[in-house]
Structure formats: structure tokens, C-alpha cells
Amino acid sequence: MKPKSGLTRFHNCFILRDSKIIKEDLWIRDGKIENPEQVFYVEQLQADVTVNCEGLLIAPGFIDIQINGGWGVDFSYDSENVKEGVRKVSKELLSHGVTSFCPTMVTSDLEKYRKILPLIKKSDGGEHGATVLGVHLEGPFINMAKKGAHMEEYIKTPNEGLKTVEEVYGSLDNVVIITLAPELPGAYEAIKDLTQMGIKVALGHSTASLAEGEKAVECGANLITHLFNAMLPFHHRDPGLVGLLASTTKQQVFYGIISDGIHTHPSALRIASRTNPEGLVLVSDAVAAQGLADGNYRIGPQLVTVEGGRAYVTGTKVLCGSTTGLDECVATLKRSLDCSLEYALEAASLHPARALGIDDRKGKLNFGYDADFVMLDPEQIKIKSSWIAGECVYKCDKN
Amino acid sequence: MRLIILEDASVVADWAARFVLQRITQFAPGPGRHFVLGLPTGGTPLGMYRRLIDFYKEGRISFKYVTTFNMDEYVGLPRDHPESYHYYMWNEFFKHVDIEPSNAHVLDGNAPDLVAECKRFEDLIAAAGGVHLFIGGIGPDGHIAFNEPGSSLVSRTRVKTLAYDTLEANKRFFGNDISKVPRQALTVGVGTVMDAKEVMILITGAHKSLALAKAVEEGVNHMWTVSAFQQHAQALFVCDEDATLELRVKTVKYFKALSEEHQRMIAGVPVHEQRVLH
């Protein structure tokens, strides 16, 4: 009897590695991706388990850095059973190929931050659900003029920089991204201090000029929240935040894009992607109605009707947020851009990992990386199974 | 010596793979009874490896009880460098078949004591009971493994400093920068290969035709090290038409006339019966 090597080999598959889809086996052990060549020559071991993938494509697990809820759960509203809500969404996300995500809270009152924030802890994923990378706080330090659906009465200015930010949110322990408007008083100081602490700052819900945007980037901001939405439209004399895509600042600026086929016109997607291909980060920006069957619901303070998978404010044709999973966003992006499948997949995995600075362990299928991945049908971009730390956490029953 | 002249490189690849299949199958390896194979790298044997992988996938051959020894490796090149022979063997062959990692031996060009590494390799071959079939290619200057012109024809596994011509020829694999080409290599000796029970040399392409002519039509000469195999009891040269360009018409006709006999070698005729063929 040979000793157990603890190695699993996935074969008869294609994998996305170094931005290319190649015919290659994937080897994993102890939740990490292994280098089989080194296992063969140095350790002289063989795999305990060999999985025949029947020609499927293995891609890094998707990372959603902006998701407000889903399946009836609203992260910003349900303060009574936060843990249950996060658990539910994280479980459901697995079927969309999302293996890590940032639960996102929109502008809320102080009490909600106090109640909800401490309960959304960073946690490792598994069969129970996707990895919680940390919370994305969208607001309240946003520009009133670009508030979108955010509640006006809770909007604030970060007058005293980090001090105000901490006063409003309470502890920042569970936070990884903060979306704010850089033109607000105290914002630059806040950006400097937050990014020093390792929190990523995203610019959004803002009327910032390009100069203000560039200054924010110099202070450490590296993201733009849902590009084109809730910011000044592109103007040739002052391109505003959109201009950051082609700015001469040295840092790579990433930008969230909702490619659900509704929020951003395909042509706008192409403009963004061609100007700054490496910065495109797919986000679902999904709301509580994501994943619900057609019918009437009460989500937070709102009555919502779901019809054909789209969520409307009941009695109107007003869309109340995206209801599209990240897997569909990948498919839509590919269609809209007519880009390679590699690029579309990396926009949902490698790019967000880079934006968060976790691309040393997630977002790629390189040796030593976390074995978070999806198996998909490359033709239809359909998730067949999702894996976290080498464990199968979701399997599609349907063919 | 046999010279088997086939149509082109793909037929050579197929023939060589069938020959390996035939030899391993006849040997009927099993636990405690390993077939020992000597293996080359490079462009010429690539097609043979691919055919062997096909045979494996079709369930016609298993490498579970096959032990392999590779001919050579650069010194100081990282194991996972795309030009290292470890990398080649892993990607072109080992990872596709069921060979046991502990039975696949490649010289370690990064060993702290290179001389000891060469001795270890020779000892391993001896411990495996010698090589049943050594497969090799040749360079345009008639070298086998890294036994360049002038190498001793009774040499054993050792460290070789590479000739300038070899560095020049190999720089295309290292970004055309001769300073990046390793200066030294570990290689089995001509004597090491000569000890194998059977040797099969693959030669394809017009650029190898002079080397083939020197190997089979002229005398044994250390300036064309592969010519040493004229004195091997069971050596066969498998070449394509292009590689015969420098041979005499008479030589080509003589060996082509025997082609029917040669085809029997891959047709399941027991090895002991083949020994009477020539």
C-alpha cells in the first residue's frame, strides 16, 4: 500500500493560466494549487485521486467586490439576522461561480453600521458558502448631487478625515473597501490614512473633476465604483473620474463595471475596456432581489416585484438594482466586447484580486495559490461546479 | 547493424513508437521485472513520445513497470526552465503516462557534487540490471547525447564542457543569447549506451544526412561518435528519406531491400527470433 500523497489531479481539462486557456492538468493539495513537475521529480509522488473533467474549462473562482445582497437578503437593512443573511447569500453565490466576495453596505444610519458591521466577519469559504473577504462600504461619504438610490439624510462629509470615518462606521476591522467622493472636505486625508491601513478606497457617487480624481489616486485610491454610474459624464475639457482610465498617474486604476446588459451600454463597456483593459473589474452590484423567483416581495423598506428575473419597484417599471449573477456578467461582457473568454474570466477573477491586493493567493491558477476555482462549459459559460480550497462546494445537477 | 529507411519524420516517429511498444509488450514487465528504457530529448523523438502517449491512452501499453534513464541534462539550469530536459520529459512524456516518479531518472544538473551525481546514475543503471533499449538521436556533427566530436568511445556518464559549436547551435533556445546557454552538461557516455542490450538511433531531416553517412558508411571514429554503434550487437538506425541524401545509392538500396524483414520487427515477432535477422 502506497502512502497517501494527499494530491488530487484534475485531468482531461483546459485551464486558464497566465491569461491563456491551455490543455493542462490541475493538481491540488491541502487547499492549494500544486506544481506537479516538482511533485514528480522531487517528492516522487503520484495523485491519490484523479478526476476526469471531460473537457471542461477550469478558471479561477470569481470574486465579487460589490454585492448588496440577494435571495431576499439586504446586507444594509437586515440588522436582526445579519449572520444568517450573509450565510445564505454566500451559499447561493457558489452556484454563480463566486468563491469570494465583499458584502456591500450602502449609505446607512449610524445605528445600522454599529449593529451590522461587527457581525460581517472575514471568513474562509467552504461548503457553507463563499469566502467573505471583508465589507465594502459604499457611502455615506458621497456627494449629495450623485446620491443615486442612497438615502439623502444619512449622507455625510469626512470633515476630519479618518477620525470622522471611524466615528461614523465604528470599527473598521471587517472593512476592505470604502467608496467615497474625493471632492468632499477631508476626503484626501481620509484616503491617505485608510489606504495606509490597508483599506482600498474606491471613488464614486461623486462629481469629482479629473484633477480631483488624480489627486485621490495619488493619495492612494485605486478603484472607481460602478464606472459611468453616479459620476459626471465624460466631457472633453474635463473628463472627470472617467478620465482616470487614461490618466497619466503611475498607479493602475481599477474600475467596477456592471455588465448585466442594462446598466452600461455595450459601447461604453468597449470604450472602458479598450482604454484600460487591465483595470476592468466585473461586479454584480446585485440587490436583494437577485435569485428570487417571479413574484411580489418586501425587501427592506421597499415593495418589489420580480418579473422575468428583473426587479422592479412594485407598480412601476423602475428597476431597483441589478439581479444578474457574476457568471452571467462574464457572458455578457464577452458578448458585448467580443473579447476573448480569457479576458472575460479574468475580469471577474484576476482583476478584482489585483484591485484588492490579494493576487498573491487568489485570482489565478498558479502554483501555491488557493485552490478556488470553477469548472465551466466554455461554450455556454455555464458553471458546472465550484471549488473552494480544493473542496467541491457546488455541483450543477442539470446538464 | 540495421538501417531502416522510412518515408518521412512522422513515419519514423510511428515506427519507433511501435518498436518500443513491441519490445515492452514482448518483455511482459511486472512487479520485480521492469523493462529499462534509455531516453533522449530534442525535436527528433518528439513524435515518438506523442505516439507512445496515444498507445497509452488507447490502453495498449503501460509504463507502470518501466524504468527510464535519460541521456543528458544541462548543468545549472533550473529544473523548471523550459529548455531543461526535466521540463521536456515532464511535459512531453511523463505527465501523460502512468510511469512511477521513482522509476523516471534524469541526471540532476543542479546536484552539489556533479561527479557523484554521474556515478550515482551509472550505479542506478547497474542496479536496474542494465538498459534493455536505449533510444537516441544524433546531432548534425554526429554526436550522441552530449558526446561531442572527440569524445572517448568508451566514456561513461560524466560532466562535459560544451563545444563552442554546440553553444552556438543551442543559443536559439535561449533568446539568441550565447551567454545564457549553459556551458556544461551531464551526459551518459558512449560506453554507457553501448552497454545497452539494444540501441535505436533516430535520424530525420536533410541536415542530419552527413552525420548518418559518417555513422554507417565510414569507419568507427570518435569525431563522429555515433559511428561507435557499428560495433554494437543490436543497433538499429531509423531514418527518413531526407536523412539518406548523403548515403550512397548502393547503401540505400541494400537496406531498402530488407525493409520487409524490418517491418517484422514491429509486427509482434518474438525478440529471440528477430536476432537471426540482419
Short mmCIF file of C-alpha atoms in Angstrom, two decimals, chain A residues 26 162 241 274 305 311 338 343:
data_model
loop_
_atom_site.label_atom_id
_atom_site.label_comp_id
_atom_site.label_asym_id
_atom_site.label_seq_id
_atom_site.Cartn_x
_atom_site.Cartn_y
_atom_site.Cartn_z
CA LEU A 26 -4.57 20.92 -12.43
CA LEU A 162 -10.07 59.23 9.31
CA LEU A 241 -13.49 60.32 -12.92
CA ARG A 274 -10.14 49.44 -24.79
CA THR A 305 -41.97 42.83 -7.93
CA ALA A 311 -36.66 43.52 -10.08
CA ASP A 338 -16.40 40.42 -28.40
CA TYR A 343 -10.22 38.25 -20.68
#
